Short mmCIF file of N, CA and C in Angstrom, two decimals:
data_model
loop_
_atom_site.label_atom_id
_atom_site.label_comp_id
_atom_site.label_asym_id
_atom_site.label_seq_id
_atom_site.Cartn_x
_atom_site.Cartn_y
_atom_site.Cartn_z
N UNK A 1 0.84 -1.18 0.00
CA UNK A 1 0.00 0.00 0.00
C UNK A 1 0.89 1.25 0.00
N UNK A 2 0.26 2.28 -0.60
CA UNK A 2 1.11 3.43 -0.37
C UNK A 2 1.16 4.46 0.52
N UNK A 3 2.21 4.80 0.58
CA UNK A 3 2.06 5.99 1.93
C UNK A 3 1.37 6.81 1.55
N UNK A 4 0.51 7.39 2.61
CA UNK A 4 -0.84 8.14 2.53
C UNK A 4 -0.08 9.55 3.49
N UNK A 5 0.24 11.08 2.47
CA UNK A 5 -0.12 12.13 3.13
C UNK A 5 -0.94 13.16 3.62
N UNK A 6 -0.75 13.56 5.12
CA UNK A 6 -2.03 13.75 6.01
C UNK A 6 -2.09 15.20 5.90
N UNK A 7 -3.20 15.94 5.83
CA UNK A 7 -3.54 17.34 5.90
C UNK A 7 -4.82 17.45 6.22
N UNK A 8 -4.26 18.65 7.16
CA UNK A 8 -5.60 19.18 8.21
C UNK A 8 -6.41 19.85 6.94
N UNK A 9 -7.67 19.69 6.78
CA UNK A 9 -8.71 20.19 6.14
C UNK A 9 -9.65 21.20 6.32
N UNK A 10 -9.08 22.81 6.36
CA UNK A 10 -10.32 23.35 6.92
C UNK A 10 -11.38 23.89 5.95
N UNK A 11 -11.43 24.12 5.25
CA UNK A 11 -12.37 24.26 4.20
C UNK A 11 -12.07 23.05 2.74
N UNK A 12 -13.15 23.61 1.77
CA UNK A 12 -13.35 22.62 0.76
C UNK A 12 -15.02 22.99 -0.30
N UNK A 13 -14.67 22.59 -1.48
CA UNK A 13 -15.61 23.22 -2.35
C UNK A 13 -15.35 21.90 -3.57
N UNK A 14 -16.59 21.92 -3.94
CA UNK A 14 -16.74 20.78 -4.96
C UNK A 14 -17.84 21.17 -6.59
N UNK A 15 -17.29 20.69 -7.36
CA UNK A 15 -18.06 20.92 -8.69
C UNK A 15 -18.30 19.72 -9.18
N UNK A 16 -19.39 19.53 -10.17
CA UNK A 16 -19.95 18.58 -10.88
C UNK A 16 -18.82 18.53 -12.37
N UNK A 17 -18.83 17.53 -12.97
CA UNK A 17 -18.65 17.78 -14.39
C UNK A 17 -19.48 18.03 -15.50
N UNK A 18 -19.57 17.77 -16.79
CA UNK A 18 -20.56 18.69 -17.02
C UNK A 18 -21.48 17.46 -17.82
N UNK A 19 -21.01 16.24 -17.96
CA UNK A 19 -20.99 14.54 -17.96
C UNK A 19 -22.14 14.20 -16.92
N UNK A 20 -21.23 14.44 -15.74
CA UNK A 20 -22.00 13.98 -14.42
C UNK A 20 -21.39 12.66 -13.80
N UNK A 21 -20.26 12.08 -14.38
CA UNK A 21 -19.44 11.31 -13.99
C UNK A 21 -19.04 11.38 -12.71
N UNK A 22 -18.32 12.67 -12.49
CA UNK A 22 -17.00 13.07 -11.51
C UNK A 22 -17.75 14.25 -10.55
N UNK A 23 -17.61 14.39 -9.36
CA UNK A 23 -16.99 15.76 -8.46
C UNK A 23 -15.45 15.95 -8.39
N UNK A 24 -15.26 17.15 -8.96
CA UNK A 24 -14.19 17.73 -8.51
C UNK A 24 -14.12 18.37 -7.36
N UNK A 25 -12.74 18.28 -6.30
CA UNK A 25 -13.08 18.42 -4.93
C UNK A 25 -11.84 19.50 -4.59
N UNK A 26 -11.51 20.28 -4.22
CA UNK A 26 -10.71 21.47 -3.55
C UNK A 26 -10.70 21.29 -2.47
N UNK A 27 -9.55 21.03 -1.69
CA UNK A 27 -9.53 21.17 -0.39
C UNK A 27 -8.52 21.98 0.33
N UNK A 28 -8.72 23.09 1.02
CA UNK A 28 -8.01 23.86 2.18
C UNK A 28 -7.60 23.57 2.47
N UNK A 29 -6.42 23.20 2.58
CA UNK A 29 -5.59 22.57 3.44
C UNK A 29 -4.34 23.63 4.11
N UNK A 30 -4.70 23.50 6.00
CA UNK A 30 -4.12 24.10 6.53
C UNK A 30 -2.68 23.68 6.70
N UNK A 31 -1.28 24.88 6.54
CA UNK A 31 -0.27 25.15 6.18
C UNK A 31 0.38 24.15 5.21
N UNK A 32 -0.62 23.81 4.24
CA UNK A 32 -0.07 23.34 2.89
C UNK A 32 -1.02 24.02 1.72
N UNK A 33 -0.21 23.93 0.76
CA UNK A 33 -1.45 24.36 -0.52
C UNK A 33 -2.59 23.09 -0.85
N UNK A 34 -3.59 23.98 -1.69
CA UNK A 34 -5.04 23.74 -1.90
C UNK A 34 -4.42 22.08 -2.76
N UNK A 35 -5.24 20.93 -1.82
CA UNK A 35 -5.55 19.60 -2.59
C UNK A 35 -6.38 19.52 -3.86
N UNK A 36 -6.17 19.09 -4.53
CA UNK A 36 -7.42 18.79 -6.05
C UNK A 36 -7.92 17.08 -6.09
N UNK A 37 -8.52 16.81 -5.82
CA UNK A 37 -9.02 15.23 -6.43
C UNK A 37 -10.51 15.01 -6.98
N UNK A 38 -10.34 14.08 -8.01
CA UNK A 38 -11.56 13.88 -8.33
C UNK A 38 -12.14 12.64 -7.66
N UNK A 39 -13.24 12.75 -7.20
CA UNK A 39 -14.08 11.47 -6.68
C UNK A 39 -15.15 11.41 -7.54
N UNK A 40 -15.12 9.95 -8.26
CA UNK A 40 -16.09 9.60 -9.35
C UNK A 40 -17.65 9.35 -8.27
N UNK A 41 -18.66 9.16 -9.17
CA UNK A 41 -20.08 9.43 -8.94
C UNK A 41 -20.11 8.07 -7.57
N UNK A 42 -19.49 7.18 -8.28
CA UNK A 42 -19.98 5.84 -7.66
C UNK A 42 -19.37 6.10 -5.94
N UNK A 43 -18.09 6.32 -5.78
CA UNK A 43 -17.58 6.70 -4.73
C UNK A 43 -18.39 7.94 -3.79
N UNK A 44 -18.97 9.10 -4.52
CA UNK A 44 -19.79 9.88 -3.74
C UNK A 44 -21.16 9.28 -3.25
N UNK A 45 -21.48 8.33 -3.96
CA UNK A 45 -23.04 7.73 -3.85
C UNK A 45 -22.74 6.82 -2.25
N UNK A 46 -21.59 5.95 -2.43
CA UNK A 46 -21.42 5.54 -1.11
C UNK A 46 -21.10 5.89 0.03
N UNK A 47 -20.36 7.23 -0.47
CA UNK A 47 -20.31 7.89 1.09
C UNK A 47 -21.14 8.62 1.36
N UNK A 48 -22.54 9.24 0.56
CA UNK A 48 -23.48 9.74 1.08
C UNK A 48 -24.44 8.53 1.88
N UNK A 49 -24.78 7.45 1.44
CA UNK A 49 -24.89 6.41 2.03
C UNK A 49 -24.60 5.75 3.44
N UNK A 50 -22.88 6.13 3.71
CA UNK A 50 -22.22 5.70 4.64
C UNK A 50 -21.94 6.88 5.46
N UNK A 51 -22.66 7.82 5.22
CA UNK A 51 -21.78 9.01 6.37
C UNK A 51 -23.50 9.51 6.64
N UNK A 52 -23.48 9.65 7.93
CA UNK A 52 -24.11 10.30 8.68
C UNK A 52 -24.60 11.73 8.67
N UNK A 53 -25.65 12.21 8.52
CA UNK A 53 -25.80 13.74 8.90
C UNK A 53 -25.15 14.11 10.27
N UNK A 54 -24.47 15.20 10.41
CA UNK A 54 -24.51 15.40 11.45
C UNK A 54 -25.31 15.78 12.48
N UNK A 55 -25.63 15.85 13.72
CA UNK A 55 -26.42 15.78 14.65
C UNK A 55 -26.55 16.44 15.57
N UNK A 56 -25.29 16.76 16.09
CA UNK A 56 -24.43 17.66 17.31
C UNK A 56 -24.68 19.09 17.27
N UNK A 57 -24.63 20.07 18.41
CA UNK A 57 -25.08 21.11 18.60
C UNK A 57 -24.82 21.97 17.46
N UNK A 58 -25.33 22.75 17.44
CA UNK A 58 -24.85 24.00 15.93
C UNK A 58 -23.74 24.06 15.65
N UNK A 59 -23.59 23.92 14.47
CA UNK A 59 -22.03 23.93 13.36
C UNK A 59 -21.67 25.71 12.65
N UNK A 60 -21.02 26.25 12.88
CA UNK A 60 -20.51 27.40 12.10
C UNK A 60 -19.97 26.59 10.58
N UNK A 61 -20.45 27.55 9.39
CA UNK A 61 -19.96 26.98 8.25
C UNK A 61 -18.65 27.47 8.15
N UNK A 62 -17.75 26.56 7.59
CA UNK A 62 -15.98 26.80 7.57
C UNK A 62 -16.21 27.97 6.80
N UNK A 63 -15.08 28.86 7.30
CA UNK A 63 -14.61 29.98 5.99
C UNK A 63 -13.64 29.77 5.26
N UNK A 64 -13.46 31.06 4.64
CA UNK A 64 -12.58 31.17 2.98
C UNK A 64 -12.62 29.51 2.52
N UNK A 65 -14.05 29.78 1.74
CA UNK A 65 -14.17 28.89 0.56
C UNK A 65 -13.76 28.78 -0.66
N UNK A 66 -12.17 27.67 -1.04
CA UNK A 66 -11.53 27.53 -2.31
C UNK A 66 -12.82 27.95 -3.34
N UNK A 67 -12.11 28.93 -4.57
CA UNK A 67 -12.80 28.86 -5.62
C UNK A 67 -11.91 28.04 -6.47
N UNK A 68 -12.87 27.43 -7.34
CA UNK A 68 -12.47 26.09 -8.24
C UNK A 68 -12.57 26.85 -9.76
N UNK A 69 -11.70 26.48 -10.03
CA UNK A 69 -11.35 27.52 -11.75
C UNK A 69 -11.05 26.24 -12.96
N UNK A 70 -11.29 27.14 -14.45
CA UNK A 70 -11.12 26.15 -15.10
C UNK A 70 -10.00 25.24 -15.20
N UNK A 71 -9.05 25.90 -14.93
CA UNK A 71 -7.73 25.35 -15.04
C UNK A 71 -7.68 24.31 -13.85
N UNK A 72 -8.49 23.86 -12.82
CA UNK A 72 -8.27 23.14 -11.90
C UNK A 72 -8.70 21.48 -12.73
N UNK A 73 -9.76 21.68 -13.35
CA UNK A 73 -9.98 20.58 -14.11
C UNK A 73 -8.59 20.00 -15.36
N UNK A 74 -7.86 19.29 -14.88
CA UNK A 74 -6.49 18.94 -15.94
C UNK A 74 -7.08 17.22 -15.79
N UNK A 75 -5.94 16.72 -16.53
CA UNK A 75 -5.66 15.64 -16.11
C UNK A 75 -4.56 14.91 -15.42
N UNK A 76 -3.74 15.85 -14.44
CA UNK A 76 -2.91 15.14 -13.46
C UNK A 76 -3.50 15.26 -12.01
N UNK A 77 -5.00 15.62 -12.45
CA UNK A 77 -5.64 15.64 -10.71
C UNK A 77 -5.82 14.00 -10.59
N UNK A 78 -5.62 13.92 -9.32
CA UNK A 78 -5.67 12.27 -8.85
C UNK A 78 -7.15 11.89 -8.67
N UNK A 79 -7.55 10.52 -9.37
CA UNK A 79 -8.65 10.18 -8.88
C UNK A 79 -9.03 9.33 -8.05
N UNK A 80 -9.95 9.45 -6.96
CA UNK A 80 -10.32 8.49 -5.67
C UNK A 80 -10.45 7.19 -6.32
N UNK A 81 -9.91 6.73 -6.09
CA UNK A 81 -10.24 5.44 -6.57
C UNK A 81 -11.41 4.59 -5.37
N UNK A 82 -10.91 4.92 -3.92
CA UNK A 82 -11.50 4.07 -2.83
C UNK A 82 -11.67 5.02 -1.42
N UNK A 83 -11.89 4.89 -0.55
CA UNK A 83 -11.80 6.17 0.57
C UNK A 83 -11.97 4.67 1.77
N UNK A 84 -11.41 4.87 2.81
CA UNK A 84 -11.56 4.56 4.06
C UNK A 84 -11.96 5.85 5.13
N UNK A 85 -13.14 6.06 5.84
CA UNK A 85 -13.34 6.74 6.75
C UNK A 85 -13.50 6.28 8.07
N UNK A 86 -13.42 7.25 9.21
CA UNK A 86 -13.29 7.15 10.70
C UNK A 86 -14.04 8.04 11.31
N UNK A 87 -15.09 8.11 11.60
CA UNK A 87 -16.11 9.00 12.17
C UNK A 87 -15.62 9.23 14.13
N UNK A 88 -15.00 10.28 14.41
CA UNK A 88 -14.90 10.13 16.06
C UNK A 88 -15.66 11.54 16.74
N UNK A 89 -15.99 11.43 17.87
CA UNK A 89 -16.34 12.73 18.59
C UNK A 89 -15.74 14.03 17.99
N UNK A 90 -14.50 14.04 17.69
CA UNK A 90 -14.08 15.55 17.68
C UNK A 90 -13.55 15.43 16.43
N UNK A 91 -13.90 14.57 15.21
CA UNK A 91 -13.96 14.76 13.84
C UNK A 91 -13.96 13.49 13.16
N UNK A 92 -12.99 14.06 11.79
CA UNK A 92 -13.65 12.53 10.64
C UNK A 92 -11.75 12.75 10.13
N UNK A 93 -11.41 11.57 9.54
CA UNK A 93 -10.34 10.76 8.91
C UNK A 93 -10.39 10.48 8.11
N UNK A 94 -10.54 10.57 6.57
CA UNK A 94 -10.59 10.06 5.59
C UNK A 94 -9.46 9.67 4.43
N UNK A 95 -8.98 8.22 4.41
CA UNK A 95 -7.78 8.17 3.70
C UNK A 95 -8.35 7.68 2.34
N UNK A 96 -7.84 8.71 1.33
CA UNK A 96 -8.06 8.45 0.22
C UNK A 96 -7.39 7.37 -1.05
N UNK A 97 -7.50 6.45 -1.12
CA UNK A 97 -6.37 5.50 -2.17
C UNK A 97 -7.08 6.19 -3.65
N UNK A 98 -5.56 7.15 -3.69
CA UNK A 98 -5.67 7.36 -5.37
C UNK A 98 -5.22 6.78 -6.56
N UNK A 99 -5.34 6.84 -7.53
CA UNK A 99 -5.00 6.37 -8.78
C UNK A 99 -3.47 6.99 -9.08
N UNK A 100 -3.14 7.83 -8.58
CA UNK A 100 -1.60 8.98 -9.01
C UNK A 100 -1.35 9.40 -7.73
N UNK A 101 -0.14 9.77 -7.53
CA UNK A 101 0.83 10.68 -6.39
C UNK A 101 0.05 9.57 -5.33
N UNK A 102 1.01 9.61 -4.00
CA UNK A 102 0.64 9.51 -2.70
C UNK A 102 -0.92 9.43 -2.48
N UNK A 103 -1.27 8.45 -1.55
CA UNK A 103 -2.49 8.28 -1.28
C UNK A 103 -2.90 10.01 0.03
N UNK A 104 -3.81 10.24 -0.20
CA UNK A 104 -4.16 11.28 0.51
C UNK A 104 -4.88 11.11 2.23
N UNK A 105 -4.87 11.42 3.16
CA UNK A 105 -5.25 11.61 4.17
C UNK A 105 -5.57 12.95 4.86
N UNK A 106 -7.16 12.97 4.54
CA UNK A 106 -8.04 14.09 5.16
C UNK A 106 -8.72 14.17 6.64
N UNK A 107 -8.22 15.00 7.23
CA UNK A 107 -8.24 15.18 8.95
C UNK A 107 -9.05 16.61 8.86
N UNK A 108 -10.51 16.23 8.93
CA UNK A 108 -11.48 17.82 8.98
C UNK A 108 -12.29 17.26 10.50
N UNK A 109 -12.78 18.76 10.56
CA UNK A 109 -13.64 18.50 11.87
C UNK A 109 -14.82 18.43 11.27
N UNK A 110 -16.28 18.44 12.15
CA UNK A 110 -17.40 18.02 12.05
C UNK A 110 -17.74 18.58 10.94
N UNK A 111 -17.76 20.28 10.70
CA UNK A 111 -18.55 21.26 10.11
C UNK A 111 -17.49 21.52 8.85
N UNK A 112 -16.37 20.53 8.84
CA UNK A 112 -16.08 20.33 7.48
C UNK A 112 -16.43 19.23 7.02
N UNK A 113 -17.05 18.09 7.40
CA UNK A 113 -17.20 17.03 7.16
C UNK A 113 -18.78 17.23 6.87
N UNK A 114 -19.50 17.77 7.21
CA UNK A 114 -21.04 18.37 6.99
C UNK A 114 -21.08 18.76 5.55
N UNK A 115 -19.93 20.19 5.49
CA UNK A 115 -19.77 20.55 4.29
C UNK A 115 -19.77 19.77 3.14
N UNK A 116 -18.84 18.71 3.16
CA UNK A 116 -18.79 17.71 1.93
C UNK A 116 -19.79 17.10 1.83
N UNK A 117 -20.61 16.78 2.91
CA UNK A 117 -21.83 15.77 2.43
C UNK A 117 -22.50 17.03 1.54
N UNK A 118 -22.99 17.79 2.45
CA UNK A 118 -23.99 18.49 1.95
C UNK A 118 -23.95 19.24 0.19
N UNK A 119 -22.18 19.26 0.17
CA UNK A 119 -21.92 19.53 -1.14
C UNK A 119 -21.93 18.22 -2.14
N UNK A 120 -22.14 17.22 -1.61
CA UNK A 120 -22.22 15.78 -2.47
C UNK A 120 -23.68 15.19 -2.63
N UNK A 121 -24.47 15.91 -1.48
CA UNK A 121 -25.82 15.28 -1.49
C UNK A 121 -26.28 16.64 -2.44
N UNK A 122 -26.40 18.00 -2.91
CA UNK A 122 -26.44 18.92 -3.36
C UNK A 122 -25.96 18.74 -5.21
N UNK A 123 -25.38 18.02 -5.19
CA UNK A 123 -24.88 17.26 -6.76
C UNK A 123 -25.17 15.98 -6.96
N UNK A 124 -25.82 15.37 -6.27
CA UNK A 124 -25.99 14.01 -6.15
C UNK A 124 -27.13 13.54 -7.38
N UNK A 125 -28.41 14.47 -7.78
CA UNK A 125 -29.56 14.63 -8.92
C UNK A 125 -28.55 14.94 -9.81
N UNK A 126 -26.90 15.62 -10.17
CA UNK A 126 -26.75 15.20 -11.45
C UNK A 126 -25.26 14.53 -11.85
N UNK A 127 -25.37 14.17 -11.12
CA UNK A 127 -24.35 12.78 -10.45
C UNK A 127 -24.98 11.50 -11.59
N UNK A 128 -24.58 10.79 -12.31
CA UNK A 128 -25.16 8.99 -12.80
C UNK A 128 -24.71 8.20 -11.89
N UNK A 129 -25.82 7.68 -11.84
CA UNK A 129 -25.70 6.46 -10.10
C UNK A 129 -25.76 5.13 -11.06
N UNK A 130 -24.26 4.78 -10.76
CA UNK A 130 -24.03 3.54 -11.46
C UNK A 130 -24.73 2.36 -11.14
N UNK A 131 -25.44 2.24 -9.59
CA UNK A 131 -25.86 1.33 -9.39
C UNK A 131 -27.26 0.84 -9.60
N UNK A 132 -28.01 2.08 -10.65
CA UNK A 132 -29.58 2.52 -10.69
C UNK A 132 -29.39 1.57 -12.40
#
């Protein structure tokens, strides 16, 4: 397996393609530069599936939200191939096994982890659900 590098996640912003295949995903990453990966439809369908709304007392929405530009869409962005997650009290873990570079490891708290659903369940109608 490959070594997986870890970055704190405080914000994050996601786009559809224009297919409906892919989310493209931006992530904040605190004292490193902005992550790019694509997570295909099938992979978002299961983690909306497998992840929980959150529940817990009121969430502030993260600030300075990456804007995603054309040029972010290339083809040396890595794609999710698989995700392992860790849901705990005081946040979420998500190690990403990509297709290119180093496997990724995302360390956000609750109300970034809200964010992504809500930005995956929010694209999810034009998302193709491979399994339909």
């Amino acid at each position: 397996m490959k070594q997986a590098v870890v970055r704190q996640v405080n914000s994050m912003h996601m786009h559809c393609d224009a297919v409906g295949n892919v989310l493209l995903a931006k992530l904040a990453c605190q004292d490193a530069s902005d992550c790019l990966v694509i997570f295909p439809a099938e992979v978002v369908f299961w983690m909306l599936k497998n992840l929980p709304p959150y529940r817990g007392p009121a969430l502030t929405r993260p600030t300075n939200l990456p804007t995603i530009v054309q040029e972010d869409w290339n083809t040396s962005v890595p794609r999710v191939l698989s995700v392992q997650c860790v849901i705990s009290h005081d946040g979420f873990r998500m190690t990403m096994n990509l297709d290119a570079k180093k496997n990724l490891t995302a360390v956000m708290s609750a109300a970034t982890l809200e964010l992504m659903r809500q930005l995956m369940f929010a694209y999810h109608e034009d998302l193709f659900d491979p399994s339909v």
